[in-house]
Structures are given as C-alpha cells and as structure tokens.
GROMACS .gro file of C-alpha atoms in nm:
model
  484
    1UNK     CA    1  -8.557   1.992  -6.422
    2UNK     CA    2  -8.316   1.705  -6.317
    3UNK     CA    3  -8.218   1.512  -6.617
    4UNK     CA    4  -7.972   1.198  -6.648
    5UNK     CA    5  -7.800   1.209  -6.972
    6UNK     CA    6  -7.656   0.858  -7.067
    7UNK     CA    7  -7.410   0.825  -7.334
    8UNK     CA    8  -7.260   1.182  -7.265
    9UNK     CA    9  -6.969   1.125  -7.438
   10UNK     CA   10  -7.121   1.006  -7.752
   11UNK     CA   11  -7.192   1.199  -8.067
   12UNK     CA   12  -7.531   1.292  -7.958
   13UNK     CA   13  -7.469   1.317  -7.607
   14UNK     CA   14  -7.192   1.566  -7.627
   15UNK     CA   15  -7.409   1.790  -7.836
   16UNK     CA   16  -7.727   1.765  -7.650
   17UNK     CA   17  -7.561   1.848  -7.308
   18UNK     CA   18  -7.497   2.197  -7.398
   19UNK     CA   19  -7.862   2.253  -7.531
   20UNK     CA   20  -8.020   2.129  -7.226
   21UNK     CA   21  -7.809   2.332  -7.003
   22UNK     CA   22  -7.886   2.663  -7.196
   23UNK     CA   23  -8.239   2.579  -7.144
   24UNK     CA   24  -8.188   2.575  -6.757
   25UNK     CA   25  -8.180   2.189  -6.657
   26UNK     CA   26  -7.929   2.043  -6.391
   27UNK     CA   27  -7.792   1.737  -6.594
   28UNK     CA   28  -7.641   1.435  -6.433
   29UNK     CA   29  -7.389   1.280  -6.700
   30UNK     CA   30  -7.331   0.926  -6.675
   31UNK     CA   31  -7.004   0.791  -6.835
   32UNK     CA   32  -6.777   0.463  -6.781
   33UNK     CA   33  -6.473   0.681  -6.718
   34UNK     CA   34  -6.455   1.031  -6.600
   35UNK     CA   35  -6.137   1.098  -6.768
   36UNK     CA   36  -6.308   1.110  -7.101
   37UNK     CA   37  -6.550   1.372  -7.005
   38UNK     CA   38  -6.450   1.701  -7.123
   39UNK     CA   39  -6.619   1.967  -6.883
   40UNK     CA   40  -6.693   2.312  -7.016
   41UNK     CA   41  -6.586   2.529  -6.698
   42UNK     CA   42  -6.881   2.764  -6.760
   43UNK     CA   43  -7.116   2.442  -6.685
   44UNK     CA   44  -6.957   2.324  -6.387
   45UNK     CA   45  -7.188   2.420  -6.156
   46UNK     CA   46  -7.493   2.268  -6.350
   47UNK     CA   47  -7.322   1.939  -6.418
   48UNK     CA   48  -7.263   1.630  -6.230
   49UNK     CA   49  -7.053   1.329  -6.349
   50UNK     CA   50  -7.136   0.959  -6.247
   51UNK     CA   51  -6.921   0.671  -6.316
   52UNK     CA   52  -7.102   0.369  -6.436
   53UNK     CA   53  -7.130   0.069  -6.678
   54UNK     CA   54  -7.451  -0.076  -6.779
   55UNK     CA   55  -7.325  -0.416  -6.814
   56UNK     CA   56  -7.220  -0.414  -6.412
   57UNK     CA   57  -7.564  -0.353  -6.264
   58UNK     CA   58  -7.376  -0.307  -5.927
   59UNK     CA   59  -7.223   0.027  -6.051
   60UNK     CA   60  -7.580   0.181  -6.152
   61UNK     CA   61  -7.621   0.252  -5.772
   62UNK     CA   62  -7.457   0.608  -5.862
   63UNK     CA   63  -7.776   0.697  -6.042
   64UNK     CA   64  -7.944   0.984  -5.841
   65UNK     CA   65  -8.272   0.878  -5.694
   66UNK     CA   66  -8.453   1.240  -5.783
   67UNK     CA   67  -8.420   1.277  -6.159
   68UNK     CA   68  -8.696   1.380  -6.336
   69UNK     CA   69  -8.620   1.239  -6.700
   70UNK     CA   70  -8.341   1.046  -6.877
   71UNK     CA   71  -8.209   1.032  -7.237
   72UNK     CA   72  -8.098   0.666  -7.317
   73UNK     CA   73  -7.831   0.721  -7.586
   74UNK     CA   74  -7.639   0.407  -7.526
   75UNK     CA   75  -7.561   0.173  -7.829
   76UNK     CA   76  -7.322  -0.088  -7.930
   77UNK     CA   77  -7.309  -0.059  -8.289
   78UNK     CA   78  -6.921  -0.050  -8.334
   79UNK     CA   79  -6.850  -0.311  -8.081
   80UNK     CA   80  -6.869  -0.582  -8.333
   81UNK     CA   81  -6.863  -0.961  -8.245
   82UNK     CA   82  -7.181  -1.203  -8.230
   83UNK     CA   83  -7.273  -1.086  -7.886
   84UNK     CA   84  -7.319  -0.701  -7.927
   85UNK     CA   85  -7.711  -0.765  -7.937
   86UNK     CA   86  -7.701  -0.946  -7.637
   87UNK     CA   87  -7.492  -0.674  -7.457
   88UNK     CA   88  -7.747  -0.415  -7.575
   89UNK     CA   89  -8.032  -0.619  -7.435
   90UNK     CA   90  -7.840  -0.687  -7.094
   91UNK     CA   91  -7.780  -0.318  -7.072
   92UNK     CA   92  -8.124  -0.203  -7.112
   93UNK     CA   93  -8.244  -0.457  -6.872
   94UNK     CA   94  -8.022  -0.374  -6.612
   95UNK     CA   95  -8.090   0.008  -6.680
   96UNK     CA   96  -8.452  -0.041  -6.638
   97UNK     CA   97  -8.420  -0.199  -6.320
   98UNK     CA   98  -8.203   0.080  -6.195
   99UNK     CA   99  -8.408   0.352  -6.327
  100UNK     CA  100  -8.743   0.218  -6.161
  101UNK     CA  101  -8.592   0.298  -5.808
  102UNK     CA  102  -8.582   0.665  -5.888
  103UNK     CA  103  -8.867   0.951  -5.967
  104UNK     CA  104  -8.801   0.938  -6.309
  105UNK     CA  105  -9.096   1.049  -6.490
  106UNK     CA  106  -9.003   1.012  -6.872
  107UNK     CA  107  -8.774   0.805  -7.052
  108UNK     CA  108  -8.643   0.946  -7.378
  109UNK     CA  109  -8.486   0.707  -7.631
  110UNK     CA  110  -8.315   0.751  -7.959
  111UNK     CA  111  -8.320   0.475  -8.204
  112UNK     CA  112  -8.337   0.383  -8.566
  113UNK     CA  113  -8.640   0.337  -8.804
  114UNK     CA  114  -8.744   0.006  -8.782
  115UNK     CA  115  -9.073  -0.025  -9.029
  116UNK     CA  116  -8.953  -0.338  -9.237
  117UNK     CA  117  -9.079  -0.655  -9.182
  118UNK     CA  118  -8.728  -0.836  -9.211
  119UNK     CA  119  -8.479  -0.630  -9.021
  120UNK     CA  120  -8.110  -0.629  -8.988
  121UNK     CA  121  -7.970  -0.778  -8.673
  122UNK     CA  122  -7.855  -0.420  -8.588
  123UNK     CA  123  -8.218  -0.270  -8.600
  124UNK     CA  124  -8.377  -0.595  -8.460
  125UNK     CA  125  -8.137  -0.529  -8.170
  126UNK     CA  126  -8.249  -0.157  -8.115
  127UNK     CA  127  -8.621  -0.282  -8.137
  128UNK     CA  128  -8.552  -0.556  -7.856
  129UNK     CA  129  -8.396  -0.251  -7.640
  130UNK     CA  130  -8.705  -0.029  -7.717
  131UNK     CA  131  -8.925  -0.304  -7.611
  132UNK     CA  132  -8.729  -0.358  -7.299
  133UNK     CA  133  -8.739   0.015  -7.210
  134UNK     CA  134  -9.105   0.000  -7.266
  135UNK     CA  135  -9.177  -0.239  -6.976
  136UNK     CA  136  -9.025   0.002  -6.716
  137UNK     CA  137  -9.357   0.170  -6.635
  138UNK     CA  138  -9.214   0.504  -6.680
  139UNK     CA  139  -9.363   0.713  -6.968
  140UNK     CA  140  -9.151   0.650  -7.263
  141UNK     CA  141  -9.080   0.860  -7.570
  142UNK     CA  142  -8.912   0.700  -7.856
  143UNK     CA  143  -8.763   0.887  -8.143
  144UNK     CA  144  -8.698   0.665  -8.440
  145UNK     CA  145  -8.440   0.829  -8.682
  146UNK     CA  146  -8.258   0.731  -9.022
  147UNK     CA  147  -7.918   0.854  -9.091
  148UNK     CA  148  -7.804   1.148  -8.909
  149UNK     CA  149  -7.626   1.422  -9.117
  150UNK     CA  150  -7.380   1.645  -8.940
  151UNK     CA  151  -7.010   1.724  -8.903
  152UNK     CA  152  -6.867   1.461  -8.711
  153UNK     CA  153  -7.148   1.204  -8.768
  154UNK     CA  154  -7.065   0.854  -8.918
  155UNK     CA  155  -7.315   0.868  -9.217
  156UNK     CA  156  -7.182   1.195  -9.303
  157UNK     CA  157  -6.819   1.095  -9.293
  158UNK     CA  158  -6.882   0.783  -9.497
  159UNK     CA  159  -7.046   0.986  -9.775
  160UNK     CA  160  -6.768   1.252  -9.737
  161UNK     CA  161  -6.501   0.974  -9.787
  162UNK     CA  162  -6.656   0.808 -10.083
  163UNK     CA  163  -6.751   1.120 -10.269
  164UNK     CA  164  -6.389   1.279 -10.236
  165UNK     CA  165  -6.164   0.973 -10.278
  166UNK     CA  166  -6.370   0.771 -10.563
  167UNK     CA  167  -6.438   0.953 -10.907
  168UNK     CA  168  -6.559   0.627 -11.033
  169UNK     CA  169  -6.743   0.372 -10.790
  170UNK     CA  170  -6.843   0.022 -10.850
  171UNK     CA  171  -7.102   0.002 -10.561
  172UNK     CA  172  -7.331  -0.264 -10.433
  173UNK     CA  173  -7.698  -0.265 -10.486
  174UNK     CA  174  -7.770  -0.144 -10.162
  175UNK     CA  175  -7.679   0.202 -10.246
  176UNK     CA  176  -8.032   0.202 -10.422
  177UNK     CA  177  -8.202   0.159 -10.093
  178UNK     CA  178  -8.421   0.459  -9.978
  179UNK     CA  179  -8.386   0.668  -9.658
  180UNK     CA  180  -8.483   0.976  -9.517
  181UNK     CA  181  -8.148   1.164  -9.381
  182UNK     CA  182  -8.202   1.426  -9.076
  183UNK     CA  183  -7.964   1.693  -8.966
  184UNK     CA  184  -7.818   1.688  -8.657
  185UNK     CA  185  -7.973   2.005  -8.535
  186UNK     CA  186  -8.332   1.879  -8.611
  187UNK     CA  187  -8.251   1.576  -8.394
  188UNK     CA  188  -8.143   1.794  -8.110
  189UNK     CA  189  -8.458   1.991  -8.155
  190UNK     CA  190  -8.693   1.694  -8.121
  191UNK     CA  191  -8.489   1.547  -7.848
  192UNK     CA  192  -8.555   1.867  -7.653
  193UNK     CA  193  -8.898   1.938  -7.777
  194UNK     CA  194  -9.041   1.599  -7.639
  195UNK     CA  195  -8.901   1.651  -7.303
  196UNK     CA  196  -9.204   1.657  -7.051
  197UNK     CA  197  -9.458   1.724  -7.346
  198UNK     CA  198  -9.766   1.567  -7.224
  199UNK     CA  199  -9.872   1.484  -7.616
  200UNK     CA  200  -9.489   1.286  -7.642
  201UNK     CA  201  -9.545   1.049  -7.353
  202UNK     CA  202  -9.610   0.687  -7.433
  203UNK     CA  203  -9.542   0.754  -7.770
  204UNK     CA  204  -9.333   0.646  -8.067
  205UNK     CA  205  -9.237   0.875  -8.363
  206UNK     CA  206  -9.044   0.850  -8.671
  207UNK     CA  207  -8.820   1.153  -8.731
  208UNK     CA  208  -8.669   1.257  -9.070
  209UNK     CA  209  -8.582   1.545  -9.292
  210UNK     CA  210  -8.790   1.639  -9.607
  211UNK     CA  211  -8.598   1.451  -9.845
  212UNK     CA  212  -8.647   1.093  -9.928
  213UNK     CA  213  -8.313   0.974 -10.130
  214UNK     CA  214  -8.111   0.665 -10.203
  215UNK     CA  215  -7.763   0.643 -10.082
  216UNK     CA  216  -7.661   0.686 -10.426
  217UNK     CA  217  -7.867   0.980 -10.458
  218UNK     CA  218  -7.685   1.144 -10.140
  219UNK     CA  219  -7.344   1.048 -10.261
  220UNK     CA  220  -7.405   1.225 -10.578
  221UNK     CA  221  -7.567   1.519 -10.437
  222UNK     CA  222  -7.279   1.561 -10.183
  223UNK     CA  223  -7.065   1.535 -10.492
  224UNK     CA  224  -7.252   1.836 -10.661
  225UNK     CA  225  -7.213   2.028 -10.361
  226UNK     CA  226  -6.861   2.016 -10.341
  227UNK     CA  227  -6.828   2.054 -10.726
  228UNK     CA  228  -6.716   1.721 -10.806
  229UNK     CA  229  -6.794   1.496 -11.096
  230UNK     CA  230  -6.869   1.141 -10.980
  231UNK     CA  231  -7.002   0.828 -11.146
  232UNK     CA  232  -7.146   0.534 -10.968
  233UNK     CA  233  -7.204   0.173 -11.112
  234UNK     CA  234  -7.404  -0.079 -10.918
  235UNK     CA  235  -7.355  -0.442 -10.930
  236UNK     CA  236  -7.556  -0.709 -10.762
  237UNK     CA  237  -7.292  -0.957 -10.686
  238UNK     CA  238  -7.134  -0.812 -10.405
  239UNK     CA  239  -7.226  -1.000 -10.083
  240UNK     CA  240  -7.283  -0.850  -9.746
  241UNK     CA  241  -6.937  -0.962  -9.660
  242UNK     CA  242  -6.761  -0.812  -9.942
  243UNK     CA  243  -6.955  -0.490  -9.936
  244UNK     CA  244  -6.859  -0.462  -9.583
  245UNK     CA  245  -6.488  -0.519  -9.671
  246UNK     CA  246  -6.551  -0.267  -9.952
  247UNK     CA  247  -6.654   0.004  -9.720
  248UNK     CA  248  -6.411  -0.073  -9.461
  249UNK     CA  249  -6.112  -0.025  -9.711
  250UNK     CA  250  -6.254   0.292  -9.856
  251UNK     CA  251  -6.404   0.460  -9.577
  252UNK     CA  252  -6.260   0.530  -9.201
  253UNK     CA  253  -6.505   0.328  -9.039
  254UNK     CA  254  -6.386  -0.001  -8.853
  255UNK     CA  255  -6.514  -0.326  -9.010
  256UNK     CA  256  -6.747  -0.414  -8.729
  257UNK     CA  257  -6.934  -0.085  -8.800
  258UNK     CA  258  -6.912  -0.139  -9.171
  259UNK     CA  259  -7.072  -0.470  -9.132
  260UNK     CA  260  -7.345  -0.321  -8.921
  261UNK     CA  261  -7.409  -0.054  -9.177
  262UNK     CA  262  -7.403  -0.273  -9.469
  263UNK     CA  263  -7.658  -0.528  -9.305
  264UNK     CA  264  -7.858  -0.226  -9.193
  265UNK     CA  265  -7.883  -0.074  -9.530
  266UNK     CA  266  -8.088  -0.344  -9.684
  267UNK     CA  267  -8.379  -0.178  -9.491
  268UNK     CA  268  -8.559   0.114  -9.631
  269UNK     CA  269  -8.562   0.387  -9.340
  270UNK     CA  270  -8.849   0.598  -9.414
  271UNK     CA  271  -9.067   0.778  -9.176
  272UNK     CA  272  -9.426   0.621  -9.174
  273UNK     CA  273  -9.586   0.836  -8.947
  274UNK     CA  274  -9.545   1.198  -8.929
  275UNK     CA  275  -9.708   1.246  -8.569
  276UNK     CA  276  -9.394   1.429  -8.435
  277UNK     CA  277  -9.496   1.730  -8.643
  278UNK     CA  278  -9.792   1.775  -8.446
  279UNK     CA  279  -9.598   1.750  -8.115
  280UNK     CA  280  -9.289   1.931  -8.180
  281UNK     CA  281  -9.387   2.147  -8.480
  282UNK     CA  282  -9.053   2.268  -8.674
  283UNK     CA  283  -8.936   2.287  -9.038
  284UNK     CA  284  -8.654   2.038  -9.082
  285UNK     CA  285  -8.359   2.120  -9.293
  286UNK     CA  286  -8.317   1.967  -9.635
  287UNK     CA  287  -8.037   1.751  -9.729
  288UNK     CA  288  -7.837   1.994  -9.915
  289UNK     CA  289  -7.905   2.251  -9.599
  290UNK     CA  290  -7.763   1.982  -9.373
  291UNK     CA  291  -7.456   1.925  -9.566
  292UNK     CA  292  -7.373   2.288  -9.601
  293UNK     CA  293  -7.434   2.330  -9.226
  294UNK     CA  294  -7.173   2.047  -9.152
  295UNK     CA  295  -6.903   2.179  -9.377
  296UNK     CA  296  -6.973   2.562  -9.199
  297UNK     CA  297  -6.854   2.358  -8.873
  298UNK     CA  298  -6.569   2.188  -9.019
  299UNK     CA  299  -6.441   2.525  -9.203
  300UNK     CA  300  -6.464   2.692  -8.879
  301UNK     CA  301  -6.301   2.401  -8.694
  302UNK     CA  302  -6.588   2.369  -8.437
  303UNK     CA  303  -6.693   2.014  -8.467
  304UNK     CA  304  -6.841   1.941  -8.142
  305UNK     CA  305  -6.828   1.555  -8.132
  306UNK     CA  306  -6.722   1.295  -8.384
  307UNK     CA  307  -6.830   0.905  -8.389
  308UNK     CA  308  -6.465   0.841  -8.421
  309UNK     CA  309  -6.429   0.914  -8.080
  310UNK     CA  310  -6.592   0.633  -7.965
  311UNK     CA  311  -6.394   0.333  -7.858
  312UNK     CA  312  -6.315   0.103  -8.157
  313UNK     CA  313  -6.245  -0.180  -7.965
  314UNK     CA  314  -6.580  -0.264  -7.810
  315UNK     CA  315  -6.828  -0.188  -7.568
  316UNK     CA  316  -6.637  -0.377  -7.273
  317UNK     CA  317  -6.293  -0.189  -7.353
  318UNK     CA  318  -6.309   0.110  -7.144
  319UNK     CA  319  -5.962   0.060  -6.938
  320UNK     CA  320  -5.745   0.215  -7.210
  321UNK     CA  321  -5.724   0.541  -7.001
  322UNK     CA  322  -5.546   0.318  -6.733
  323UNK     CA  323  -5.237   0.323  -6.945
  324UNK     CA  324  -5.172   0.694  -6.880
  325UNK     CA  325  -4.889   0.597  -6.675
  326UNK     CA  326  -4.650   0.467  -6.928
  327UNK     CA  327  -4.498   0.147  -6.782
  328UNK     CA  328  -4.114   0.131  -6.720
  329UNK     CA  329  -4.059  -0.255  -6.685
  330UNK     CA  330  -4.078  -0.483  -7.008
  331UNK     CA  331  -4.064  -0.218  -7.230
  332UNK     CA  332  -3.852  -0.105  -7.523
  333UNK     CA  333  -3.786   0.262  -7.592
  334UNK     CA  334  -3.672   0.507  -7.889
  335UNK     CA  335  -3.563   0.867  -7.748
  336UNK     CA  336  -3.532   1.176  -7.921
  337UNK     CA  337  -3.406   1.476  -7.738
  338UNK     CA  338  -3.405   1.781  -7.946
  339UNK     CA  339  -3.271   2.116  -7.843
  340UNK     CA  340  -3.419   2.431  -7.997
  341UNK     CA  341  -3.420   2.815  -7.974
  342UNK     CA  342  -3.754   2.912  -8.045
  343UNK     CA  343  -4.037   3.002  -7.798
  344UNK     CA  344  -4.162   2.667  -7.594
  345UNK     CA  345  -4.517   2.758  -7.677
  346UNK     CA  346  -4.462   2.761  -8.053
  347UNK     CA  347  -4.307   2.427  -8.063
  348UNK     CA  348  -4.587   2.306  -7.838
  349UNK     CA  349  -4.873   2.460  -8.080
  350UNK     CA  350  -4.683   2.237  -8.365
  351UNK     CA  351  -4.723   1.907  -8.149
  352UNK     CA  352  -5.093   2.034  -8.069
  353UNK     CA  353  -5.149   2.027  -8.439
  354UNK     CA  354  -5.010   1.693  -8.517
  355UNK     CA  355  -5.182   1.429  -8.713
  356UNK     CA  356  -5.510   1.465  -8.944
  357UNK     CA  357  -5.492   1.720  -9.226
  358UNK     CA  358  -5.166   1.865  -9.094
  359UNK     CA  359  -4.999   1.546  -9.087
  360UNK     CA  360  -4.676   1.416  -8.896
  361UNK     CA  361  -4.439   1.681  -9.023
  362UNK     CA  362  -4.190   1.423  -9.159
  363UNK     CA  363  -4.220   1.148  -9.422
  364UNK     CA  364  -4.614   1.157  -9.445
  365UNK     CA  365  -4.592   0.882  -9.661
  366UNK     CA  366  -4.466   0.633  -9.450
  367UNK     CA  367  -4.728   0.718  -9.187
  368UNK     CA  368  -4.993   0.670  -9.469
  369UNK     CA  369  -4.837   0.358  -9.572
  370UNK     CA  370  -4.840   0.227  -9.219
  371UNK     CA  371  -5.217   0.315  -9.216
  372UNK     CA  372  -5.271   0.136  -9.530
  373UNK     CA  373  -5.094  -0.192  -9.401
  374UNK     CA  374  -5.298  -0.155  -9.070
  375UNK     CA  375  -5.623  -0.147  -9.250
  376UNK     CA  376  -5.513  -0.445  -9.465
  377UNK     CA  377  -5.463  -0.642  -9.131
  378UNK     CA  378  -5.795  -0.508  -8.981
  379UNK     CA  379  -5.676  -0.219  -8.803
  380UNK     CA  380  -5.837   0.153  -8.782
  381UNK     CA  381  -5.580   0.290  -9.042
  382UNK     CA  382  -5.517   0.683  -9.071
  383UNK     CA  383  -5.837   0.785  -9.232
  384UNK     CA  384  -6.001   0.875  -8.912
  385UNK     CA  385  -5.782   1.178  -8.889
  386UNK     CA  386  -5.892   1.399  -8.576
  387UNK     CA  387  -6.206   1.560  -8.477
  388UNK     CA  388  -6.079   1.910  -8.440
  389UNK     CA  389  -5.749   2.074  -8.576
  390UNK     CA  390  -5.732   2.328  -8.306
  391UNK     CA  391  -5.815   2.145  -7.992
  392UNK     CA  392  -5.751   1.801  -7.805
  393UNK     CA  393  -5.904   1.623  -7.517
  394UNK     CA  394  -5.856   1.291  -7.354
  395UNK     CA  395  -6.019   1.023  -7.550
  396UNK     CA  396  -5.988   1.195  -7.865
  397UNK     CA  397  -5.872   1.017  -8.201
  398UNK     CA  398  -5.569   1.110  -8.367
  399UNK     CA  399  -5.515   0.896  -8.690
  400UNK     CA  400  -5.431   0.558  -8.536
  401UNK     CA  401  -5.365   0.690  -8.209
  402UNK     CA  402  -5.599   0.762  -7.889
  403UNK     CA  403  -5.539   1.069  -7.679
  404UNK     CA  404  -5.448   0.943  -7.321
  405UNK     CA  405  -5.324   1.299  -7.194
  406UNK     CA  406  -5.342   1.648  -7.341
  407UNK     CA  407  -5.192   1.891  -7.102
  408UNK     CA  408  -5.132   2.224  -7.257
  409UNK     CA  409  -5.028   2.374  -6.919
  410UNK     CA  410  -4.741   2.126  -6.877
  411UNK     CA  411  -4.690   2.096  -7.254
  412UNK     CA  412  -4.739   1.718  -7.270
  413UNK     CA  413  -4.919   1.504  -7.515
  414UNK     CA  414  -4.959   1.126  -7.468
  415UNK     CA  415  -5.086   0.892  -7.728
  416UNK     CA  416  -5.176   0.530  -7.716
  417UNK     CA  417  -5.164   0.324  -8.029
  418UNK     CA  418  -5.493   0.161  -8.175
  419UNK     CA  419  -5.315   0.018  -8.464
  420UNK     CA  420  -5.247  -0.379  -8.504
  421UNK     CA  421  -4.921  -0.438  -8.315
  422UNK     CA  422  -4.810  -0.748  -8.132
  423UNK     CA  423  -4.802  -0.550  -7.802
  424UNK     CA  424  -4.888  -0.208  -7.666
  425UNK     CA  425  -4.732   0.136  -7.793
  426UNK     CA  426  -4.725   0.487  -7.662
  427UNK     CA  427  -4.616   0.814  -7.824
  428UNK     CA  428  -4.515   1.094  -7.564
  429UNK     CA  429  -4.419   1.447  -7.673
  430UNK     CA  430  -4.288   1.703  -7.391
  431UNK     CA  431  -4.135   2.050  -7.411
  432UNK     CA  432  -3.873   2.074  -7.128
  433UNK     CA  433  -3.630   2.323  -7.011
  434UNK     CA  434  -3.293   2.251  -6.857
  435UNK     CA  435  -3.049   2.496  -6.733
  436UNK     CA  436  -3.219   2.766  -6.963
  437UNK     CA  437  -3.207   2.556  -7.268
  438UNK     CA  438  -3.523   2.424  -7.420
  439UNK     CA  439  -3.567   2.069  -7.546
  440UNK     CA  440  -3.826   1.861  -7.719
  441UNK     CA  441  -3.881   1.542  -7.560
  442UNK     CA  442  -4.004   1.253  -7.806
  443UNK     CA  443  -4.046   0.898  -7.644
  444UNK     CA  444  -4.201   0.578  -7.834
  445UNK     CA  445  -4.247   0.329  -7.559
  446UNK     CA  446  -4.337  -0.054  -7.677
  447UNK     CA  447  -4.446  -0.344  -7.466
  448UNK     CA  448  -4.392  -0.634  -7.670
  449UNK     CA  449  -4.616  -0.932  -7.664
  450UNK     CA  450  -4.388  -1.219  -7.670
  451UNK     CA  451  -4.096  -1.315  -7.944
  452UNK     CA  452  -4.306  -1.173  -8.240
  453UNK     CA  453  -4.336  -0.833  -8.025
  454UNK     CA  454  -3.960  -0.808  -8.027
  455UNK     CA  455  -3.909  -0.915  -8.357
  456UNK     CA  456  -4.139  -0.624  -8.471
  457UNK     CA  457  -3.978  -0.369  -8.282
  458UNK     CA  458  -3.620  -0.443  -8.381
  459UNK     CA  459  -3.717  -0.476  -8.756
  460UNK     CA  460  -3.893  -0.116  -8.759
  461UNK     CA  461  -3.597   0.020  -8.546
  462UNK     CA  462  -3.426   0.153  -8.867
  463UNK     CA  463  -3.754   0.339  -8.944
  464UNK     CA  464  -3.772   0.482  -8.602
  465UNK     CA  465  -3.418   0.635  -8.635
  466UNK     CA  466  -3.509   0.799  -8.981
  467UNK     CA  467  -3.869   0.889  -8.881
  468UNK     CA  468  -3.845   1.013  -8.544
  469UNK     CA  469  -3.530   1.201  -8.579
  470UNK     CA  470  -3.665   1.384  -8.865
  471UNK     CA  471  -4.019   1.461  -8.718
  472UNK     CA  472  -3.861   1.601  -8.432
  473UNK     CA  473  -3.641   1.832  -8.644
  474UNK     CA  474  -3.974   1.958  -8.815
  475UNK     CA  475  -4.141   2.005  -8.499
  476UNK     CA  476  -3.901   2.254  -8.358
  477UNK     CA  477  -3.847   2.402  -8.704
  478UNK     CA  478  -4.153   2.441  -8.847
  479UNK     CA  479  -4.320   2.799  -8.867
  480UNK     CA  480  -4.687   2.856  -8.986
  481UNK     CA  481  -4.714   3.090  -9.289
  482UNK     CA  482  -4.930   3.327  -9.067
  483UNK     CA  483  -4.621   3.388  -8.849
  484UNK     CA  484  -4.416   3.483  -9.134
   0.00000   0.00000   0.00000
C-alpha cells in the first residue's frame, strides 16, 4: 500500500514511519526541508521524500497521484501568535484541494479530544481542521487523543520537569482537571490499526488509556514512580497568563506552547465513546506502565523522537537550515585552535556528547546562567537538553542551539543559536590534522544586528576568552571513566 505521511519529522510521524515500513507499506514522507529528514539506510528503498509547505499550495504539486491513504499529522500548536488557528485552517484547506486530485481512499487524522462545550482556542482550531478534512469527500478516520505519554513527548517532559525540580508546588487550579492519558505505543497501534479498516471509515474515535486522572494525580504518580516525595498546593488566583509564565519558567516548553497547553487544560479530555475497542481491539497500557516504558527508552538512550526537535520559532520559519554555510562578511569571530596528542576520534566523541546531561565541559554554571537569562527574556533556555546522548542529526536540539550539520565522517559539528541575541550566532567544532599534528578548531561566529549587536558581542568577549579556551582544553583532555 502506498501511504503519504505528512509531519514525517514530527514526534508522531518519526515513530510511525518505521512501523508502517515494517508492515510492508511504501511510504512517501512529506517534509518542508529534506535536510532535516534522517533516513534509515535500511529503509531507503521504501521511502520517498517530497518537499512541500501546506501554506504554499503551489508546492503541493509534488504529492504523488497514486497514493492509497494519508496520515495528516500537521499542527501549529507551538508556533504562537494570533494567527496559528488561521494557519492551521489554511493548511487543511490547501491539503484537501491537493489530496482530492489523487487516488487516496482514506484520510487519517490524529487530533485532540474535544468533547466540552466551551473549548480552548487550540482545541477549537483542531476541531475546525477536522471539519475541513471531512469535506474532502475521501473516507476519513479521526482519532482524538488526550495527552500522550512517551519518551520525548511534550506532556511527559512537562510532568517530568515539574515532579523532579519542584519538591513543593504552588499550582494553578487547572491541575485538578481530569484527563485520560494514553501511551505512545497505543497511539501507534491505533493509527496503524485503522489503516484501510472498513469499520474505521468515516468514523470519529476517542482514544485513551484505562486511567482517568487529574494533572495533579499524574504529577504525584510520576513522583512515586521515581521515589520522590512531592506536595502540590493549588490556588485559584493564577490567571491563564500567569499560569503560562509559571509553566514556561519551570519547564522546558516555550511560552507559546505553554500558553496553548494552559488554555487547553481547562477542558476535560476524557473519552466519551469507546467504539475504537470494537474496531481495533487492544489492551492499552496504564499510566504507570507508560511512564515505565518511557524511562526504559531514556535509560537505553533510544529516544526515537522528541517534541523539542520541532522548530521553536513557528510554522513559517523553515529556513534555518539555510544557515549551514556560515557567512564571512559582516561577522565577528572568536577562534580557538587547540593542538592535542590523543586519537582524533576520541576528541570528536567528546564533541559529539556535548550539551544535555553531559554539559559543556567547562564552567557549566555560566552556560546555565546564560540559559536562565535567556528564559527571563522569553528565550528557550537550556532546559531542552538533547533528545539522545549518543546520536545527533541535523535539526536536533542541543540546549539553546539547533544542529545544522552533524558530520561524523568529516569530524564537524555546526550549531545555530536559538537563544535571544541581537543578531545571529553559530558555533562550529572541527577536528583537523596539519603536518601530522591534530587540532581542535572551535569557532564562534556572530552576525550583529545593528549597534546593539556589536555592543553585545564586545561586552561578552571577556567571557568568550575565559569560556571557549577552557572548553577547548577540556574537550581535548577529557577521558570517559570507562576508558580508564
């Protein structure tokens, strides 16, 4: 069967792709930038990648005409701004017009549970998209889910941040709202189970796990599972704006996503129908089991995808990969060239492990301070960490950097800053050899925006001298304990 997978770089799409391929399907992955798509070599012959932007209908001509089914896994929740609902509607409208020109026989859409009478802006937008997709004339299957629990999911990471960082929480009243969490494995099971299932055509299903819990209960159950004692005090005075700021400062989510989540948390997300059990029979994981499975993946360093790898600057900002060529004109640089006597691959392995739980090898407190300041000014901060401690791909997140290039063969790592700075910033690491001597090349490049950009750079110069020199020394000297 030939399947079109939209949102192939997203949290769900990245995990759904190998499942579909294992089932023998031919998959066409629709992405906005091929450079962000990490293909598995074993799947090369089964995957075709097309580039398209749903907000630019002329690009949708690349969609093959002979597809059998499509998964619509596109959303603009983290894009922020007042136009995200309009963007979602336009995207759906353009997609419907494009898909009507194909031989598609089923359109599968994963959305949120929307059973309340008074929905948040986000859930209302999702419902509007749902209605637009149903107008296509193609048999549809709508799966409505509550929060999804899995390694790297936004819901799981928020609960993890709250439970592990705050022994005592003064929380807004939305923590008493009920929801029905579902494990990512069950979501994938339902997504594949409804594919070309006659009983699923032109149907809407609520999907959820066996537990109905408040957000407070989920945080406390997480704490128990990790052997932590936590206390949560609820207050009724926190407005949605203050609640969003609280969530933004305490967790790794950007403010736009925090606001969307808080607005949606006033709505109970509980399954009102259980029809899916008759169409795709399965025993779903409990919340506690879903947590356990998520941590098994984390401990095995095998997180497949993470919400953090989505672009934080909004749906329209897809051009960051164009920064892969660091500009030479109008820029300021700080270079460190450090000779070393170790095996070059050992030094590059240190570079490959940078950020996240490993840290930056030198004066981590300064990096953390910079991340805290970034948070105060509305930036992403350093809490995002990295998806995997052992692998890096273009488009991944490393703290407040975005990976532009991760080239193990040529020993080069290029990062692009997503922190709040008056300009643009790159950080490049390379291991090079010259006349039989190995060197670590470390270059910080900054393209200032006006006078304030230059003032910022020169005010930070003493810190660069202290920080980058020390980091280069540690990168070339650090030896893992297992190597001793």
